[in-house]
mmCIF file of C-alpha atoms in Angstrom:
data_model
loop_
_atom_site.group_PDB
_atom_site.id
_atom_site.type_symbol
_atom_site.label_atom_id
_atom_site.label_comp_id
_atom_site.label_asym_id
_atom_site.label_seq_id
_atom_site.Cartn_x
_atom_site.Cartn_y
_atom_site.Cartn_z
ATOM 1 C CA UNK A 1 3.208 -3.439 -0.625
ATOM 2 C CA UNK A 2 -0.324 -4.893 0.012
ATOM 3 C CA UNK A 3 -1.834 -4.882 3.180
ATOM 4 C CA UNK A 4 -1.701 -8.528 4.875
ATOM 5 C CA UNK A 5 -4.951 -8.466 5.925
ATOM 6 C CA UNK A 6 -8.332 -7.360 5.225
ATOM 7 C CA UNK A 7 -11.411 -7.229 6.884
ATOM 8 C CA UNK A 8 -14.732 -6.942 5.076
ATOM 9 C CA UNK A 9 -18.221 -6.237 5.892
ATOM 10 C CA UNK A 10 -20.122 -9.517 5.863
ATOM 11 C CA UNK A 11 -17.111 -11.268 3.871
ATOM 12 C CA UNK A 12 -17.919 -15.329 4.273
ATOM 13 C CA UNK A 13 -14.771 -17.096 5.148
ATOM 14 C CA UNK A 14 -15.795 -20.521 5.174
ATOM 15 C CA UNK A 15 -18.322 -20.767 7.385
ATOM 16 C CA UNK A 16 -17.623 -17.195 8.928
ATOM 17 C CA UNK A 17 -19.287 -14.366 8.523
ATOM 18 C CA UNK A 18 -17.236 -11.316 9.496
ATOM 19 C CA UNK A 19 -19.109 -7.444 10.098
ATOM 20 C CA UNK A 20 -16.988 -4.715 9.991
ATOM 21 C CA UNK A 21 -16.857 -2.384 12.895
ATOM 22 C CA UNK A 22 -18.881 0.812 12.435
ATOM 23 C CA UNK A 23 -16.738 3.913 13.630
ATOM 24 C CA UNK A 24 -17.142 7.443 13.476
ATOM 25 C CA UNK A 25 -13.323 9.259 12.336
ATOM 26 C CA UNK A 26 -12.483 12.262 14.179
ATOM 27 C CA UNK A 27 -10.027 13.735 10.403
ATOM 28 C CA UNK A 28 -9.732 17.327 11.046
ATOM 29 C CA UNK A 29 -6.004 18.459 10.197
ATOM 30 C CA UNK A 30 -5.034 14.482 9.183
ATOM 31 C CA UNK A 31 -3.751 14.236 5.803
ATOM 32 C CA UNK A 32 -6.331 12.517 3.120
ATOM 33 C CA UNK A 33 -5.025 11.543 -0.677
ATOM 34 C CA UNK A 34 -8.038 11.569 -2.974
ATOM 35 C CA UNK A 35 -7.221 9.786 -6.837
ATOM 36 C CA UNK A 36 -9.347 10.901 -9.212
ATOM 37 C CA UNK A 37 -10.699 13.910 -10.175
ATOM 38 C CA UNK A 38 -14.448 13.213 -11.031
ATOM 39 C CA UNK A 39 -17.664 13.377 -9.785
ATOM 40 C CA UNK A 40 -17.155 10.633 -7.373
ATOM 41 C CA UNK A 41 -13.416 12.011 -6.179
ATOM 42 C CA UNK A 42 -15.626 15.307 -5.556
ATOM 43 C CA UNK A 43 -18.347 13.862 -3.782
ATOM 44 C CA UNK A 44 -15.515 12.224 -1.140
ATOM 45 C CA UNK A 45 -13.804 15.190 -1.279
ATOM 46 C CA UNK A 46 -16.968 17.359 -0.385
ATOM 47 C CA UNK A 47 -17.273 15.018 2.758
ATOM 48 C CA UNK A 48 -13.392 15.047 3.974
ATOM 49 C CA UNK A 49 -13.557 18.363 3.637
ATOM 50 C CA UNK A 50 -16.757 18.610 6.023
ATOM 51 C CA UNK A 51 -14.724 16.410 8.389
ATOM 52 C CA UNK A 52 -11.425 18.892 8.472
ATOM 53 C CA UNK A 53 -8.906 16.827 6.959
ATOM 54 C CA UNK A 54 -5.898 17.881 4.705
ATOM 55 C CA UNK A 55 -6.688 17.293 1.615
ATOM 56 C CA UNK A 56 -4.738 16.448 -1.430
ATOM 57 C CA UNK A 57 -6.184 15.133 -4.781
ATOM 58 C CA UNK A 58 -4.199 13.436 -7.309
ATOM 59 C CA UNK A 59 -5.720 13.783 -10.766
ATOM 60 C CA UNK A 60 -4.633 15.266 -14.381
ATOM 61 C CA UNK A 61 -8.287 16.562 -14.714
ATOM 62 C CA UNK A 62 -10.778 17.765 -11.727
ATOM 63 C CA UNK A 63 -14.306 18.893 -11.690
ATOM 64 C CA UNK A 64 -15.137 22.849 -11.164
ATOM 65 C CA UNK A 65 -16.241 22.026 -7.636
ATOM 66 C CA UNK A 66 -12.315 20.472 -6.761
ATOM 67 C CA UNK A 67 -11.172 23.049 -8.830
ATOM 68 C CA UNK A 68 -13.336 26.343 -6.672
ATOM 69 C CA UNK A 69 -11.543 24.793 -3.273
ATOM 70 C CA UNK A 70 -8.225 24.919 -4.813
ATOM 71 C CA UNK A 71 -8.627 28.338 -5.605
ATOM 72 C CA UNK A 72 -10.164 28.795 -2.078
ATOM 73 C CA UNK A 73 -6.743 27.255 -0.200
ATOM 74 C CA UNK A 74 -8.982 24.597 0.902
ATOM 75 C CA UNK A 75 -7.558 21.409 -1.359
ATOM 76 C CA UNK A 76 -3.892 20.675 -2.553
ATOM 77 C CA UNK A 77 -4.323 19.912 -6.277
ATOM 78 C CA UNK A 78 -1.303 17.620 -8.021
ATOM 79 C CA UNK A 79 -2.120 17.873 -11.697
ATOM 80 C CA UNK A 80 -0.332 15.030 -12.272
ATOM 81 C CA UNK A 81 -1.046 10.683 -12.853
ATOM 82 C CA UNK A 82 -0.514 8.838 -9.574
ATOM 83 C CA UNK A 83 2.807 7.954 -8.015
ATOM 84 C CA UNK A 84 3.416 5.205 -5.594
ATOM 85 C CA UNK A 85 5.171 8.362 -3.437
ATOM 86 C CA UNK A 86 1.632 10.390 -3.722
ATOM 87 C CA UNK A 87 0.276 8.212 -0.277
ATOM 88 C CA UNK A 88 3.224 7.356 1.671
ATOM 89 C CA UNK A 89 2.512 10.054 4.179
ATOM 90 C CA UNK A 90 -1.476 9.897 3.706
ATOM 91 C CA UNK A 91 -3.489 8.692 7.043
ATOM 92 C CA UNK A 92 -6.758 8.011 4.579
ATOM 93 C CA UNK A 93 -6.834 7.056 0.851
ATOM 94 C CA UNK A 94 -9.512 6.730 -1.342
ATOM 95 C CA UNK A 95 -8.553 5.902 -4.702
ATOM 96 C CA UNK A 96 -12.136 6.397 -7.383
ATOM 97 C CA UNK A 97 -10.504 6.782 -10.590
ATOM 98 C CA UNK A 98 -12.141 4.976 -13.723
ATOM 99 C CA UNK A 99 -9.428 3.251 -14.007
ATOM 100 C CA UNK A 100 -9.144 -0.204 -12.483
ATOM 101 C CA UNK A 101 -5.603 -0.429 -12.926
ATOM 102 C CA UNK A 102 -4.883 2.818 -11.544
ATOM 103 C CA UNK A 103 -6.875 1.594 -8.194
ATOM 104 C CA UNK A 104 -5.030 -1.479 -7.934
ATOM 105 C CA UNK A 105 -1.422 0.507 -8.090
ATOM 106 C CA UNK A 106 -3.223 2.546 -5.085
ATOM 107 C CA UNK A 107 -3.651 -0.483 -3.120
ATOM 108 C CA UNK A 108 -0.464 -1.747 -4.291
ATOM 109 C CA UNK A 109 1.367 1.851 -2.591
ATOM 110 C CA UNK A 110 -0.782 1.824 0.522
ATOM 111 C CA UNK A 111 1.178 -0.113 3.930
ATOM 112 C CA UNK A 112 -1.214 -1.954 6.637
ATOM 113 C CA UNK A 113 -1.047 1.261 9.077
ATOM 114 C CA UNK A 114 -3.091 3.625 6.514
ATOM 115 C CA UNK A 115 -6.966 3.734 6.130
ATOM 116 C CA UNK A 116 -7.731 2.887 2.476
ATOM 117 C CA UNK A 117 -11.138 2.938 0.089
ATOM 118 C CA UNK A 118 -10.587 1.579 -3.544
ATOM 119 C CA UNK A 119 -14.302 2.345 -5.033
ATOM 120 C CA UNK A 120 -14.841 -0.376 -7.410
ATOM 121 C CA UNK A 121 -13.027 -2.916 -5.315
ATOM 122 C CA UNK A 122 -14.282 -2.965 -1.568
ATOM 123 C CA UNK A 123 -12.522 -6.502 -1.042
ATOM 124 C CA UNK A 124 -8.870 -4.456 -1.379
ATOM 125 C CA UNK A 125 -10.457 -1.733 1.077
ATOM 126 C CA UNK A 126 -10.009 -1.246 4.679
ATOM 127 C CA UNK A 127 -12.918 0.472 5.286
ATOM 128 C CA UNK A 128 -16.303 1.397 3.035
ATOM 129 C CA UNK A 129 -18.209 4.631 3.118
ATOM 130 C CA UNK A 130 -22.038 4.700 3.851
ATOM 131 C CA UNK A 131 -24.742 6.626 2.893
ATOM 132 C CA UNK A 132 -25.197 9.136 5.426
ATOM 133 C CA UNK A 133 -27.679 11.871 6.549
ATOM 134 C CA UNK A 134 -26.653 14.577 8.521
ATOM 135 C CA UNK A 135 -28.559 17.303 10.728
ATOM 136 C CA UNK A 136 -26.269 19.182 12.940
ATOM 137 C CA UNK A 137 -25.047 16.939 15.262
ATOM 138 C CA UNK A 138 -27.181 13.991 14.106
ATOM 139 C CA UNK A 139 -25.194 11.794 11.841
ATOM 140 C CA UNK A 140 -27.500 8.442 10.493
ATOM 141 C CA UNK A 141 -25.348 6.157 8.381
ATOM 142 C CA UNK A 142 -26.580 3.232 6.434
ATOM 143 C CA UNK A 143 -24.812 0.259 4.999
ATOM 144 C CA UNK A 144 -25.642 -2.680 2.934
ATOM 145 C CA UNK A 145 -22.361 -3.895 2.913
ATOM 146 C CA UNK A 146 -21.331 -3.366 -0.681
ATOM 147 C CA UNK A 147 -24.559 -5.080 -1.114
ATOM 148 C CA UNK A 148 -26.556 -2.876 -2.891
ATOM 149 C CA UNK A 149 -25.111 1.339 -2.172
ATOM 150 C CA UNK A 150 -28.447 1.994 -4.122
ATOM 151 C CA UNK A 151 -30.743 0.778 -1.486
ATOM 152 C CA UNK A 152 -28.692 2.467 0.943
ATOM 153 C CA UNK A 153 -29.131 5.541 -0.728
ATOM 154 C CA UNK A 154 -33.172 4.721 -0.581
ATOM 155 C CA UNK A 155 -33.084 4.388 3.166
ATOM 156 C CA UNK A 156 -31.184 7.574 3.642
ATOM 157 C CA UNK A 157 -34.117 8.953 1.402
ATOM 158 C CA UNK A 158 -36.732 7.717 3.471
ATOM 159 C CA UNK A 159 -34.914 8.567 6.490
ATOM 160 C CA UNK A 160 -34.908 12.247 5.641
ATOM 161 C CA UNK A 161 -38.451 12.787 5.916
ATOM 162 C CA UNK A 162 -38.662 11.068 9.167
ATOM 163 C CA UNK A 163 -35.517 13.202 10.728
ATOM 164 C CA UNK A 164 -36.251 16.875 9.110
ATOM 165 C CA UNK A 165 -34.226 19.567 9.211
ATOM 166 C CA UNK A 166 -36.036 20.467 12.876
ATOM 167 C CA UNK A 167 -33.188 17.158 13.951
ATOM 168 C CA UNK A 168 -30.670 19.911 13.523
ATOM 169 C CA UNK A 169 -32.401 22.064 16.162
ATOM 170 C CA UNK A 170 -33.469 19.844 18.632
ATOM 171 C CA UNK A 171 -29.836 18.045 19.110
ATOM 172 C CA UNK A 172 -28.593 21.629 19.523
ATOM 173 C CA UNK A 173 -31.517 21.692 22.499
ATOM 174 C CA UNK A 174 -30.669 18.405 23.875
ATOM 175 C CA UNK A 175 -26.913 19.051 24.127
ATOM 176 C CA UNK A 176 -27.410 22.388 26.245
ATOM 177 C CA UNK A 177 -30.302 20.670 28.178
ATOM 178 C CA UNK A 178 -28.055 18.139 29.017
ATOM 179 C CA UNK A 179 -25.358 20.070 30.182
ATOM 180 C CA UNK A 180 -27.872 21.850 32.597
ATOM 181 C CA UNK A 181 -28.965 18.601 34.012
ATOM 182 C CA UNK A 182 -25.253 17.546 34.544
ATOM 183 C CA UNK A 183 -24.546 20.546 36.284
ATOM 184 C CA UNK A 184 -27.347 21.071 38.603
ATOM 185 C CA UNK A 185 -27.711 17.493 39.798
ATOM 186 C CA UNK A 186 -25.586 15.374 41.735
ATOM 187 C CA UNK A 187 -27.288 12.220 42.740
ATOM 188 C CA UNK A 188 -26.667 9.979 39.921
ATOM 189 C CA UNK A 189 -30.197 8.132 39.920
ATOM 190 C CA UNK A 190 -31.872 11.625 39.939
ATOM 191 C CA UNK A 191 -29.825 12.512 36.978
ATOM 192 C CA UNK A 192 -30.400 9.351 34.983
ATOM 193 C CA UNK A 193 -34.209 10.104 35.146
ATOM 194 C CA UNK A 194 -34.020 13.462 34.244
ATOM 195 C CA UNK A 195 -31.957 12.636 31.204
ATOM 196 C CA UNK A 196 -34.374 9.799 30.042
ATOM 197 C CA UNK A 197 -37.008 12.217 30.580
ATOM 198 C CA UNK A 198 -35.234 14.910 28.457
ATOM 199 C CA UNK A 199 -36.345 12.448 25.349
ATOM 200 C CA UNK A 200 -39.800 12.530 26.144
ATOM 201 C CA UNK A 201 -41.165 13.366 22.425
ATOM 202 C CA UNK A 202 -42.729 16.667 23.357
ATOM 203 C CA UNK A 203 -39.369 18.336 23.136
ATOM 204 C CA UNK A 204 -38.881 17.122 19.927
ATOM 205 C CA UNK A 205 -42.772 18.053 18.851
ATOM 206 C CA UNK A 206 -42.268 21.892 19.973
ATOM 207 C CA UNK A 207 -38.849 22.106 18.377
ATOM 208 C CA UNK A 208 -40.941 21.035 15.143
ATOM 209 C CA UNK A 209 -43.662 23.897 15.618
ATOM 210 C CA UNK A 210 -41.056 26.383 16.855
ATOM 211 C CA UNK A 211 -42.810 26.515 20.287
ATOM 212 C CA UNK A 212 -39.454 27.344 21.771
ATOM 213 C CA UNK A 213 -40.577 29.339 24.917
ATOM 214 C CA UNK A 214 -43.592 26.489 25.416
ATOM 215 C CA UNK A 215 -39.861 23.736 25.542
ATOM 216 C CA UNK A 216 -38.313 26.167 27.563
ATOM 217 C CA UNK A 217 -41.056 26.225 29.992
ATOM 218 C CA UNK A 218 -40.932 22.320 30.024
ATOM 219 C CA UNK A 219 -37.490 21.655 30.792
ATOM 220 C CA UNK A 220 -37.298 24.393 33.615
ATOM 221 C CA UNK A 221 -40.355 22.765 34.893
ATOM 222 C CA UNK A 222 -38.292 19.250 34.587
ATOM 223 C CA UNK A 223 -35.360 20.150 35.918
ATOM 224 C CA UNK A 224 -37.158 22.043 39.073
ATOM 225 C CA UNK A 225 -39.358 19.322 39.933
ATOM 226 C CA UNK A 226 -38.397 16.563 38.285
ATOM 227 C CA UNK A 227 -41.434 15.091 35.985
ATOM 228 C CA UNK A 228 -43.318 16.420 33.209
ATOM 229 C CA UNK A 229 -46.474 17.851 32.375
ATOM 230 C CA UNK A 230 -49.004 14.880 32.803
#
């Protein structure tokens, strides 16, 4: 049966504007239901799979891509048309077929506990997927909710020169600097000011240039006497 209630990013209900709540899904071994086997179904199937879930795609026909995890163990493939049964245990569903009809039996299937996408239809969805850039531990997503997913692509874009791939790098610096600071100081103001001075941009300069013994030299210097270089 359909869920009872919906809420949608920016959705105007009389004179209420309602924004959806931005989360970040921790998936890994949660069981995802993909239907559709096309270019779409393997682009969200490329990102589930990033995030660990359990994946199982519900299409007569897949792309090569769907079809190289299968072989690989890494995606359950149902060569079949979709079944009301084919979600009832699913935690997530997207449904991106090219079928309208076959999206709205998804919705129709789905129960108000489960997470649910239906591509062409974000008003029967429970949640919408941004545009996202990722580097390492850096995750930027953007949203025009349902707006225009073109533009958000275009930000992402412009985004990526701004946050190269050095991002990837310098997070993986930032989280072990961190973790140093933590552990080596126990007055809590100290520590705050250390860790607002660990985002002083130099660090993320030398990361750039590869100056990684010239960093080093700067947080040891930080963390022993608590400033920077002037």
């Amino acid at each position: 049966m359909p869920r009872t209630s919906t809420v949608l990013d920016f959705k105007v209900q009389g004179a209420v504007i309602l924004s959806a709540y931005p989360i970040h899904l921790q998936l890994k071994d949660r069981p995802a239901v993909v239907i559709g086997g096309g270019k779409v179904a393997e682009r969200k199937t490329r990102s589930l799979l990033d995030a660990g879930a359990v994946i199982t795609v519900i299409s007569p026909v897949v792309t090569s891509a769907i079809q190289s995890w299968v072989g690989e163990g890494r995606v359950i493939w149902k060569n079949k048309t979709f079944q009301r049964d084919d979600v009832k245990d699913a935690f997530l569903i997207i449904a991106c077929t090219n079928d309208r009809s076959v999206n709205g039996e998804v919705y129709e299937a789905c129960n108000g506990r489960q997470l649910v996408n239906i591509a062409d239809d974000p008003e029967k969805s429970t949640f919408t997927v941004p545009a996202v850039l990722h580097r390492g531990r850096l995750c930027l997503s953007v949203s025009t909710s349902g707006a225009s997913p073109g533009l958000s692509k275009q930000i992402v874009e412009r985004l990526e020169s701004e946050f190269d791939e050095s991002y990837e790098e310098y997070l993986e610096f930032l989280f072990t600097a961190r973790k140093r600071i933590l552990g080596a100081e126990s007055d809590p103001i100290r520590k705050k000011q250390l860790l607002s001075q660990l985002l002083d941009a130099r660090f993320a300069e030398l990361t750039k240039q590869r100056e990684m013994k010239e960093r080093n030299r700067l947080l040891n210097r930080l963390i022993s006497e608590g400033k920077l270089d002037t």
